[in-house]
mmCIF file of C-alpha atoms in Angstrom:
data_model
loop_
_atom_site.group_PDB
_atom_site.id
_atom_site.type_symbol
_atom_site.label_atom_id
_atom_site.label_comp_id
_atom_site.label_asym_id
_atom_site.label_seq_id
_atom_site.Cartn_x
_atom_site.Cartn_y
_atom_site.Cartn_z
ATOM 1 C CA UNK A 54 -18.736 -28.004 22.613
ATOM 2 C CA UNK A 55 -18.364 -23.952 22.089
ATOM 3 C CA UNK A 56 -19.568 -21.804 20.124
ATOM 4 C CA UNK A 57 -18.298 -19.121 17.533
ATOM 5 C CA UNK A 58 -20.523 -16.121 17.092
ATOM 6 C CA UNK A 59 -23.700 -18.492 16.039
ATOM 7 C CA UNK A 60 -21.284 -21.168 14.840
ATOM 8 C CA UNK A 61 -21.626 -24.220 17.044
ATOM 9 C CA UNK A 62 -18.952 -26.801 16.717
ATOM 10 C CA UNK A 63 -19.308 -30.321 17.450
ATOM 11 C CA UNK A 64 -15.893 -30.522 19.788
ATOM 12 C CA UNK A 65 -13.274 -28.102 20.835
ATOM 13 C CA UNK A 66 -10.016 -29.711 18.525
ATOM 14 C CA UNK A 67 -9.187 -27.215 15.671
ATOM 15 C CA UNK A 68 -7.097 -27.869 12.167
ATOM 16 C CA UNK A 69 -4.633 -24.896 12.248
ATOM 17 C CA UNK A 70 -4.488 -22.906 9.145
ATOM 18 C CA UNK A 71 -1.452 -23.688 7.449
ATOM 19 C CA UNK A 72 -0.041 -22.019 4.299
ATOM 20 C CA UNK A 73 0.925 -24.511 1.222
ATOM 21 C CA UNK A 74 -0.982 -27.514 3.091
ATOM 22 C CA UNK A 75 -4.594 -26.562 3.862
ATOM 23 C CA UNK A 76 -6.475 -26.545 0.912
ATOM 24 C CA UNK A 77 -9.873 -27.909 0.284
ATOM 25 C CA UNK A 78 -8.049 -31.612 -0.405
ATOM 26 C CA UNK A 79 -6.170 -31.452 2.584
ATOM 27 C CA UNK A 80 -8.999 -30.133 4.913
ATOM 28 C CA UNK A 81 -12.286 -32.544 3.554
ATOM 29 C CA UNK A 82 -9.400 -35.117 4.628
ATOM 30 C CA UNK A 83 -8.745 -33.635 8.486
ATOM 31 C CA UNK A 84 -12.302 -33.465 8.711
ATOM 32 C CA UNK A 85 -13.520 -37.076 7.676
ATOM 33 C CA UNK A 86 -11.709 -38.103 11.172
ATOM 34 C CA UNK A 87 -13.518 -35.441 13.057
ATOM 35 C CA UNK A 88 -11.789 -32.063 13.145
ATOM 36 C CA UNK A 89 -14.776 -29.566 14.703
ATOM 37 C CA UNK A 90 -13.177 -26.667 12.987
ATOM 38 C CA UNK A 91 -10.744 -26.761 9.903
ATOM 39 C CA UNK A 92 -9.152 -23.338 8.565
ATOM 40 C CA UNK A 93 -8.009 -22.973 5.515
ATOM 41 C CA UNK A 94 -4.897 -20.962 4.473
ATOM 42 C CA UNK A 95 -3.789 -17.858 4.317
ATOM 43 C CA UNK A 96 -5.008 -15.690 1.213
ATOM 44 C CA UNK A 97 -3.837 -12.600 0.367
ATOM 45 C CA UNK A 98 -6.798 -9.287 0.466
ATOM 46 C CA UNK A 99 -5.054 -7.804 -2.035
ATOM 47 C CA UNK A 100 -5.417 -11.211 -4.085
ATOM 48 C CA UNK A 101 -8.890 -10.866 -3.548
ATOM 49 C CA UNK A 102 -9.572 -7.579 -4.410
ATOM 50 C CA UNK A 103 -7.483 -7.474 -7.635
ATOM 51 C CA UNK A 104 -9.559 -11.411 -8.566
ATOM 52 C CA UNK A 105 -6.241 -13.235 -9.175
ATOM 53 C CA UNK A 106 -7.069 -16.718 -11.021
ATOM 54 C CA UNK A 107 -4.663 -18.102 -8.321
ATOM 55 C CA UNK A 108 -6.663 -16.774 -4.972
ATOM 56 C CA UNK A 109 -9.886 -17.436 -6.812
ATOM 57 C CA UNK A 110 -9.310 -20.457 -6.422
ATOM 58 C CA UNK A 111 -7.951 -20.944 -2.986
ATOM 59 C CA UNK A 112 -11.299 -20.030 -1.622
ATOM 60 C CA UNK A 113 -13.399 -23.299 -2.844
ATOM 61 C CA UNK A 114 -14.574 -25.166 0.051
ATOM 62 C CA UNK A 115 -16.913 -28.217 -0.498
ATOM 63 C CA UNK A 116 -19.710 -28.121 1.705
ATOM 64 C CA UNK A 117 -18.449 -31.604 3.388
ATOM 65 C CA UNK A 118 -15.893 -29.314 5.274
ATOM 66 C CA UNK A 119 -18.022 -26.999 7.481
ATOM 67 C CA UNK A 120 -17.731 -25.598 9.762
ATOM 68 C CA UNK A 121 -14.890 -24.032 7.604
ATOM 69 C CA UNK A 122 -12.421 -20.588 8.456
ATOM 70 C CA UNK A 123 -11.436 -18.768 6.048
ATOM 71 C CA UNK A 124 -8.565 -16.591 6.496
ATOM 72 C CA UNK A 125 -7.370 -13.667 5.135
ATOM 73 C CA UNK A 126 -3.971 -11.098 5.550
ATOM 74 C CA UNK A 127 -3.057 -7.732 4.306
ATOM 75 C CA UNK A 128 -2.082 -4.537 5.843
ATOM 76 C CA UNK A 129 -4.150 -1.456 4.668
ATOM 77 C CA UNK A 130 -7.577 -1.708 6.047
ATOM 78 C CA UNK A 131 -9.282 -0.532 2.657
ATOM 79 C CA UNK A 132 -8.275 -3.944 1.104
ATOM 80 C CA UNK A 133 -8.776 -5.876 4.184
ATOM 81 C CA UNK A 134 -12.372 -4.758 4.213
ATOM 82 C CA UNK A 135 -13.163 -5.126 0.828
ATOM 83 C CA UNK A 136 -11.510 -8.813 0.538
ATOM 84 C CA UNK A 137 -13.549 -9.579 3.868
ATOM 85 C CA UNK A 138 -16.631 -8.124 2.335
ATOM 86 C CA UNK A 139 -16.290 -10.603 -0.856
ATOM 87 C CA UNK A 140 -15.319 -13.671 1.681
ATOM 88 C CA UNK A 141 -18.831 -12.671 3.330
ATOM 89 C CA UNK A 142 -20.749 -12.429 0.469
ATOM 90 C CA UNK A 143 -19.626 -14.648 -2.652
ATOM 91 C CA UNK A 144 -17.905 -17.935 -0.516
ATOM 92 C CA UNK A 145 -19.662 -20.592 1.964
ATOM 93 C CA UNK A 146 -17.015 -19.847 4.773
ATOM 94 C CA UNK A 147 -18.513 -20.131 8.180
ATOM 95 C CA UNK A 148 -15.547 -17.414 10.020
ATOM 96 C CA UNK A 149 -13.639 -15.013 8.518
ATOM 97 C CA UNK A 150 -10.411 -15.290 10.217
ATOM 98 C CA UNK A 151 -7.812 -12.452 9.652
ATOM 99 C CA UNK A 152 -3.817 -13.145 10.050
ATOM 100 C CA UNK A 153 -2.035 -11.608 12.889
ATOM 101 C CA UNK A 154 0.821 -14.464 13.389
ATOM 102 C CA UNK A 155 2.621 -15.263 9.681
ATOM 103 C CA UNK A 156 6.405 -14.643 10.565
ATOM 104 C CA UNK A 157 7.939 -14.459 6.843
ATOM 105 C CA UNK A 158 9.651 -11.330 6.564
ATOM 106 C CA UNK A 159 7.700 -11.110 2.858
ATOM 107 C CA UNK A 160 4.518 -10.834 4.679
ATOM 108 C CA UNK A 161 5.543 -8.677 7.625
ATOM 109 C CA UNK A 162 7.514 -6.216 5.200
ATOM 110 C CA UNK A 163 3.967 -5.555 4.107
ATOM 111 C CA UNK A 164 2.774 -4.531 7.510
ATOM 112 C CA UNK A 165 0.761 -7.731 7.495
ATOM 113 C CA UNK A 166 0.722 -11.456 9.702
ATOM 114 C CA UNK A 167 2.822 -10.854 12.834
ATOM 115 C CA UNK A 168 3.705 -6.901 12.330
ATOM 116 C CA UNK A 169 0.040 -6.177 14.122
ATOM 117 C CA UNK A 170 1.268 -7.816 16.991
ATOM 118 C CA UNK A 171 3.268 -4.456 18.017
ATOM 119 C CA UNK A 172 0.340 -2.340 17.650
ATOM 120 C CA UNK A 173 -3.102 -3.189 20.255
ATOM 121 C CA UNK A 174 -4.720 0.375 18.674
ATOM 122 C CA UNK A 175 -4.018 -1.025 15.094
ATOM 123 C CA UNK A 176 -5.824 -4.412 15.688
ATOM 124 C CA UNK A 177 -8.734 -2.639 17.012
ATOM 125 C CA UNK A 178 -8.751 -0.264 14.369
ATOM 126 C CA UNK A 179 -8.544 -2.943 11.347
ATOM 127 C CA UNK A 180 -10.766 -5.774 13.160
ATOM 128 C CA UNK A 181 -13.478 -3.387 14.266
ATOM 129 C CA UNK A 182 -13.625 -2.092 10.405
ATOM 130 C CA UNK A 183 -13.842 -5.570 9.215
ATOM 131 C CA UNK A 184 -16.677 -6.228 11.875
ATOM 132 C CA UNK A 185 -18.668 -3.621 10.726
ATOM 133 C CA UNK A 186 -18.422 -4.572 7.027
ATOM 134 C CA UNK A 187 -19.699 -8.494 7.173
ATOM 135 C CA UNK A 188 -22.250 -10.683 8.574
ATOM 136 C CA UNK A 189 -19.737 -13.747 9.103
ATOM 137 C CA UNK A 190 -18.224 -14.129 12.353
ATOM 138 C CA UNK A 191 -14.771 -12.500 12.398
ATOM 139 C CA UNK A 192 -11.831 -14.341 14.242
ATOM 140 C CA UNK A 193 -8.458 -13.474 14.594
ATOM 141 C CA UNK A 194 -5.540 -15.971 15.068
ATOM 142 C CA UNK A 195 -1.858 -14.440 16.786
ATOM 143 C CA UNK A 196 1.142 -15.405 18.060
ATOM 144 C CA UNK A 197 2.180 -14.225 21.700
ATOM 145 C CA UNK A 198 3.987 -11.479 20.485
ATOM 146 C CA UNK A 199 6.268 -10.232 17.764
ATOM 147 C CA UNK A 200 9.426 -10.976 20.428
ATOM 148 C CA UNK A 201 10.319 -11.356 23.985
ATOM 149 C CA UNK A 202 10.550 -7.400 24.572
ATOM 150 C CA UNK A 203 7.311 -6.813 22.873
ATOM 151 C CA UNK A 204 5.062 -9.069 23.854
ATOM 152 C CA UNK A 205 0.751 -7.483 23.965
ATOM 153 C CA UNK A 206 -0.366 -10.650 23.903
ATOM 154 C CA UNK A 207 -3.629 -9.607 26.609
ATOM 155 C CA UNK A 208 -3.822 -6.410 25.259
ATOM 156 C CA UNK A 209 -3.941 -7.479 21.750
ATOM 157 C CA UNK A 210 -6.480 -9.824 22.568
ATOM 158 C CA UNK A 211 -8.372 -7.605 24.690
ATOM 159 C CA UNK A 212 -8.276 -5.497 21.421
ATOM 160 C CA UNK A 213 -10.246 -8.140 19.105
ATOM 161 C CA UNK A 214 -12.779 -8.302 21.749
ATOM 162 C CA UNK A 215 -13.565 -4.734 21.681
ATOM 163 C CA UNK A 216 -13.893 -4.805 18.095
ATOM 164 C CA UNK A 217 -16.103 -7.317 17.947
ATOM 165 C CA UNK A 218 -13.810 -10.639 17.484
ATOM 166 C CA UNK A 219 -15.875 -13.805 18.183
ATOM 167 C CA UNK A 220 -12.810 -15.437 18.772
ATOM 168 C CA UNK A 221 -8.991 -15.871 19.288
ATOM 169 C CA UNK A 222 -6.486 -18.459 18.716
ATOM 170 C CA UNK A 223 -3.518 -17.874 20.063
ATOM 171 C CA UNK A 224 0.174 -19.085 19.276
ATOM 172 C CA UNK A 225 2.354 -19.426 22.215
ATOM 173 C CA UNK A 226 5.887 -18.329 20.289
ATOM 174 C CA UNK A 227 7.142 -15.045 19.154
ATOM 175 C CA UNK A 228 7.454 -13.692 15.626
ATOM 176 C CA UNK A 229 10.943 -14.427 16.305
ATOM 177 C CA UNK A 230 10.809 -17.820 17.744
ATOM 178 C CA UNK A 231 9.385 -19.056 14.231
ATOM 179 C CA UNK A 232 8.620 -22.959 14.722
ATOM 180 C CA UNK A 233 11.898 -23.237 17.447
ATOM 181 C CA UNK A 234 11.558 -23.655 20.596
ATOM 182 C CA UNK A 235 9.178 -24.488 23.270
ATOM 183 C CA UNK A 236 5.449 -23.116 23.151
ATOM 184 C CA UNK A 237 4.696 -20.944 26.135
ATOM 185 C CA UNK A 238 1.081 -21.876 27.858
ATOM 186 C CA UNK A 239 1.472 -19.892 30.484
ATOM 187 C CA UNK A 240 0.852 -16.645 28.287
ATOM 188 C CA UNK A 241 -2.659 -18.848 26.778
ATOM 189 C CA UNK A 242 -3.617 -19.246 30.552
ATOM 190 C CA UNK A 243 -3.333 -15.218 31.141
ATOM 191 C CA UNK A 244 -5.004 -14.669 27.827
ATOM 192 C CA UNK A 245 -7.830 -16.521 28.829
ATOM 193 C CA UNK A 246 -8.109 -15.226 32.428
ATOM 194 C CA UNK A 247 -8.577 -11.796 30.427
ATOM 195 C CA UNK A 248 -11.296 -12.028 27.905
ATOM 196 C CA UNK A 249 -14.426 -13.095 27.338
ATOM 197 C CA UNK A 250 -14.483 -14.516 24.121
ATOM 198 C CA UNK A 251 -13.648 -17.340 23.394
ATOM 199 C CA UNK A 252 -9.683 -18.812 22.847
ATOM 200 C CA UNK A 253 -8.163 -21.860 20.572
ATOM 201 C CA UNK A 254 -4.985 -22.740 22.362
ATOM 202 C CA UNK A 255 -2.077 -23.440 19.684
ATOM 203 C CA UNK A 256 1.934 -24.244 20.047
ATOM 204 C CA UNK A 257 3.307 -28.092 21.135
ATOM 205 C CA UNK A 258 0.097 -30.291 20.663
ATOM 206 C CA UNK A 259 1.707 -33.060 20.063
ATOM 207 C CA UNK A 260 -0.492 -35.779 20.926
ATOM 208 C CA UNK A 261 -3.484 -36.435 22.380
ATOM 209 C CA UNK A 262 -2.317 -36.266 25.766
ATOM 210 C CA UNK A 263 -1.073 -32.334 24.953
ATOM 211 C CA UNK A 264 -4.399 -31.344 24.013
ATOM 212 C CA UNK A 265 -5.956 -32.342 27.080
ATOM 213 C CA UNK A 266 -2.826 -31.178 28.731
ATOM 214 C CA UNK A 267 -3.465 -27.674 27.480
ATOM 215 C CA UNK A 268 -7.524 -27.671 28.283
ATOM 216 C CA UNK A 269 -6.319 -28.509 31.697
ATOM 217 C CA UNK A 270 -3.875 -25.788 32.211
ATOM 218 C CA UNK A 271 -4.803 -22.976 29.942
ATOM 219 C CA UNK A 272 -8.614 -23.383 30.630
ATOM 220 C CA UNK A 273 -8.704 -22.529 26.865
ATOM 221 C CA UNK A 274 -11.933 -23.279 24.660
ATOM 222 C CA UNK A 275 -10.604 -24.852 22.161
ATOM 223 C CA UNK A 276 -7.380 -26.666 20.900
ATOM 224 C CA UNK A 277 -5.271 -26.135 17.581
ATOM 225 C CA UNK A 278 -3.772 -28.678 15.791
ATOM 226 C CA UNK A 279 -0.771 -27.788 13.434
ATOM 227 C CA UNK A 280 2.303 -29.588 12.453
ATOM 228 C CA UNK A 281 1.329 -32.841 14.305
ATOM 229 C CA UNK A 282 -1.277 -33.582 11.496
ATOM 230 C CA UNK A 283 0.649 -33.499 8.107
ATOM 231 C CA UNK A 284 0.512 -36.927 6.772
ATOM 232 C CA UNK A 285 -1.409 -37.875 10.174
ATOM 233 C CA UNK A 286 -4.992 -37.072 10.310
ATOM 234 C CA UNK A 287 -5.486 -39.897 12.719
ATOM 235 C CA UNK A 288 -3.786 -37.073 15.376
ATOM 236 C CA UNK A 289 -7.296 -35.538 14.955
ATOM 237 C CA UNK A 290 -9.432 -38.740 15.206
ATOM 238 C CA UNK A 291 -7.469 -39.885 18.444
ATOM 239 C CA UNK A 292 -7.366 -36.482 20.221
ATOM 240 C CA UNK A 293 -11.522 -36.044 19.322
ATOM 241 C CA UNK A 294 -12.021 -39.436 20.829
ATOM 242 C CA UNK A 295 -9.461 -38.990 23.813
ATOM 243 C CA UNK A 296 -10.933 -35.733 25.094
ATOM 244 C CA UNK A 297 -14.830 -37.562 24.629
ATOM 245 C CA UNK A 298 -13.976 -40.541 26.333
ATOM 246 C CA UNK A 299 -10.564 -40.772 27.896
ATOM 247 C CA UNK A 300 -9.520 -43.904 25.319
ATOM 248 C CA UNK A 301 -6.563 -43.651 23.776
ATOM 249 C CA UNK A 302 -6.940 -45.235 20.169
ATOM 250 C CA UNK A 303 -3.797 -46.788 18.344
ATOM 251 C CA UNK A 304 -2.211 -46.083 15.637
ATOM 252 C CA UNK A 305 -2.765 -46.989 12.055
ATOM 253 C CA UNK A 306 -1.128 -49.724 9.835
ATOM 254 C CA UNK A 307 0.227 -48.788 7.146
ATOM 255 C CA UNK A 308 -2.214 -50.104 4.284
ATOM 256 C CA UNK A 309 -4.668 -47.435 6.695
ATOM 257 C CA UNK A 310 -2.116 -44.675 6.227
ATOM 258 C CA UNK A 311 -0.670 -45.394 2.139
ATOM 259 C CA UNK A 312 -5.041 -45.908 1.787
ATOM 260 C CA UNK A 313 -5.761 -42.460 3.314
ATOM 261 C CA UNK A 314 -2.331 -40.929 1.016
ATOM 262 C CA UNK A 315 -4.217 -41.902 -2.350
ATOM 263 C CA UNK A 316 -7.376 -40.365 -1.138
ATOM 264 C CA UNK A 317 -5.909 -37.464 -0.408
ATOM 265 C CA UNK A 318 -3.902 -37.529 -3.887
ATOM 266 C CA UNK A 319 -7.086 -38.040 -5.660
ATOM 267 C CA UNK A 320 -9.005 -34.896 -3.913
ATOM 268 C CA UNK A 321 -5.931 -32.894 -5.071
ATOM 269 C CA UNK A 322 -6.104 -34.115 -8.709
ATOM 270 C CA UNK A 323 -9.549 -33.126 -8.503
ATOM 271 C CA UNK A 324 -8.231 -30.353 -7.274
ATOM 272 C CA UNK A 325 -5.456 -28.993 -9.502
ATOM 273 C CA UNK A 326 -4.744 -31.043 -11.806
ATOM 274 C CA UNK A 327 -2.710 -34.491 -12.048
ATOM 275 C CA UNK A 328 0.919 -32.811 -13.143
ATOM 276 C CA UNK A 329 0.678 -30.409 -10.127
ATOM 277 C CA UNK A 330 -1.122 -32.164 -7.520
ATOM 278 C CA UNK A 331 1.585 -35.087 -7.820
ATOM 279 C CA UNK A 332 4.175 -32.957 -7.097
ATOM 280 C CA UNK A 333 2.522 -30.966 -3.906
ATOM 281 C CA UNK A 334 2.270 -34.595 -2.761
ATOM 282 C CA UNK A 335 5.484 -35.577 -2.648
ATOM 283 C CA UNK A 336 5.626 -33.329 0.442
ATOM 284 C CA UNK A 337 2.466 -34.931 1.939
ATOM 285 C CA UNK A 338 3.259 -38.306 1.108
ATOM 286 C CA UNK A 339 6.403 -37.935 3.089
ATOM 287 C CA UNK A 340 4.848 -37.026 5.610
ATOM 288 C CA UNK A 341 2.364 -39.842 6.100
ATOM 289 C CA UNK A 342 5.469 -42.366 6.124
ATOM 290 C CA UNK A 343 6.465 -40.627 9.167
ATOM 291 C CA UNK A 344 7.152 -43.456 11.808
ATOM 292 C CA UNK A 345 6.831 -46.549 9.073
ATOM 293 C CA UNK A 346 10.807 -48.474 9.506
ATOM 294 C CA UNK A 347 12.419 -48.286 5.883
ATOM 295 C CA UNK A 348 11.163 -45.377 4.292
ATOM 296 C CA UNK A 349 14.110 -43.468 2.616
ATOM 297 C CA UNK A 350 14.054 -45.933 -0.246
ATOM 298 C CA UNK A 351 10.274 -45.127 -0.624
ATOM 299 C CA UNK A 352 10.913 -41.493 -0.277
ATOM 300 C CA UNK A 353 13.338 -41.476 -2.987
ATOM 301 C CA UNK A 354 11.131 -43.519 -5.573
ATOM 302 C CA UNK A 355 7.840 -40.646 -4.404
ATOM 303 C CA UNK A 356 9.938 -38.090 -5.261
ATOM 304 C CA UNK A 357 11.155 -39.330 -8.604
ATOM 305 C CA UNK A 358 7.390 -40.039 -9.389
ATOM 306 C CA UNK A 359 5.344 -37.730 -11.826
ATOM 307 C CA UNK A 360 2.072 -39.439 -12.488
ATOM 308 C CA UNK A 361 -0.530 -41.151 -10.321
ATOM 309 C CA UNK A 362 0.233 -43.826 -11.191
ATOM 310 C CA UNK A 363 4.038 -44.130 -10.681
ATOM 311 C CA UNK A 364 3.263 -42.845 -6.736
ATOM 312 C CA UNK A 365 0.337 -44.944 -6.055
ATOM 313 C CA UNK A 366 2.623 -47.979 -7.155
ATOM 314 C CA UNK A 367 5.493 -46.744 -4.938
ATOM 315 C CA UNK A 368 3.208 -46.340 -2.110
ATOM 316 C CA UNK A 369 1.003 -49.593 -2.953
ATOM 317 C CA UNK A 370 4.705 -51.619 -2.714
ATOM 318 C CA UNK A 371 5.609 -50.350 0.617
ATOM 319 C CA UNK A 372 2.110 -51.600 1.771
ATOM 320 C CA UNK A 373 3.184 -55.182 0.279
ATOM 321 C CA UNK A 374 6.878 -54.725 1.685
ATOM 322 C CA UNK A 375 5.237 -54.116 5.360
ATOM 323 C CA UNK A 376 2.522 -56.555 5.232
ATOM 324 C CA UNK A 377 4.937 -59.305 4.507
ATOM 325 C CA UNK A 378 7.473 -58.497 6.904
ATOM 326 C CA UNK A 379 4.972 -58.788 9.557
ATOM 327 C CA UNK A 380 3.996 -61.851 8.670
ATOM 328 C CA UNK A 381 7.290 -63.120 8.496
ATOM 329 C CA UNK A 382 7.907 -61.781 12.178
ATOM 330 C CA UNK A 383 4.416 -63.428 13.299
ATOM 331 C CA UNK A 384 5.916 -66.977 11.538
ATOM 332 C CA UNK A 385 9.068 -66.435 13.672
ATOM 333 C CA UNK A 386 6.957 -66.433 16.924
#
């Protein structure tokens, strides 16, 4: 267990915040199998400040989801303090988390996400002001650096500290890297070795295993969990449990995973609507038939679907389709 400011959590494994996937649907789902920490995605200060119906709306959390992060992005510090100030006051966010590792040129064009990473004196400037302004906890989540020649990852770090960060998560790629390559721990371990605060590890948890992997190696606090949970929140379930007790739980059937898809489809219609939640999870339902033999037929039929209805019956038919192929294979035996 760890702590953020006066936020206890009840384990050290992390939802990452990821933009177009985390929103209050999404996360209540991550955290049903045990996430101690989910962070929603990125909204825009200026979004904030200006009340766009769209960001309105991206900060609803229901209360089933705390310990929640919220996290915010923007370049000027006027707007960064004033969205933080709102986040603080009018939402029931735990954290205010601010955006120091977005790589898409549209964000870093605005001085925002991953251009901080060049500048330690700029991170101290803008987190300190945003420390000063709000009673929340204030975290800060970066990638290593913005490339190989520029890499501040300690010093940047170092600078959330001083400004009164509760906490970092750090990234191990460059602004460069984007999603490619391979993660670099090594620069997590140094991180760690140089501030007192605590740090979420983030960057090739894969499975369970890697999370314990990168506790081991890194000494970090905490562990973030990205890419590895679309469409699989059992990744969280079995990396909580594997890290409590050293068991390594299997994997779901698929009734368990199309089961857990229509939940999550019904929190988004909840959420926004049936027309649009339907067709954000197309995406998601893809991903949940990750590993299941057979699935480009189903993909094709999810992706032609517009109602509930039409995907829940796709989905409900692979369920069939599975369940009696395995019983064919246990009649063969």
């Amino acid at each position: 267990m760890f702590k953020i400011g006066d936020i206890q959590l009840k384990n050290r494994v992390v939802l990452a915040p990821m933009a177009g996937v985390c929103n209050s649907a999404f996360r209540l789902t991550v955290k049903e199998f045990g996430a101690g920490l989910v962070c929603a995605e990125m909204v825009s200060d200026k979004g904030i400040v200006s009340q766009n119906e769209k960001t309105m709306n991206m900060l609803y959390i229901d209360e089933r989801e705390k310990p929640l992060s919220l996290q915010i992005f923007g370049g000027k510090k006027e707007t960064l303090v004033e969205a933080a100030k709102f986040v603080d006051q009018n939402t029931n966010a735990d954290i205010i988390d601010i955006n120091m590792g977005c790589p898409v040129p549209k964000i870093t064009k605005c001085d925002a996400g991953a251009k901080w990473l060049l500048d330690p004196d700029k991170i101290y400037e803008m987190v300190s002001a945003v420390t000063d302004a709000v009673e929340k906890p204030v975290t800060v989540k970066m990638r290593m650096g913005w490339d190989e020649d520029h890499i501040y990852a300690v010093k940047n770090a170092q600078a959330v500290e001083r400004a009164g960060g509760k906490a970092v998560a750090l990234h191990g790629r460059t602004r460069v890297q984007l999603y490619e390559g391979q993660a670099n721990w090594d620069i997590i371990r140094e991180v760690k070795q140089n501030i007192n605060i605590p740090l979420i590890g983030n960057g090739d948890v894969e499975t369970p295993q890697d999370a314990k992997r990168m506790l081991d190696e890194t000494g970090c606090d905490g562990v973030m969990i990205g890419r590895a949970a679309l469409g699989n929140p059992w990744m969280i379930y079995r990396t909580v449990k594997y890290l409590e007790t050293g068991e390594l739980m299997g994997e779901p059937s698929v009734r368990e995973k199309m089961d857990v898809c229509i939940l999550h489809l019904d929190r988004l219609i909840s959420l926004k609507g049936e027309h649009i939640a339907v067709l954000e999870m197309r995406k998601h339902a893809a991903w949940y038939l990750k590993g299941i033999r057979g699935n480009a037929k189903v993909r094709n039929g999810i992706n032609e679907s517009n109602t509930r209805e039409e995907l829940v019956s796709v989905l409900n038919a692979l369920v069939i389709d599975a369940e009696e192929k395995e019983r064919s294979q246990i009649q063969a035996v």
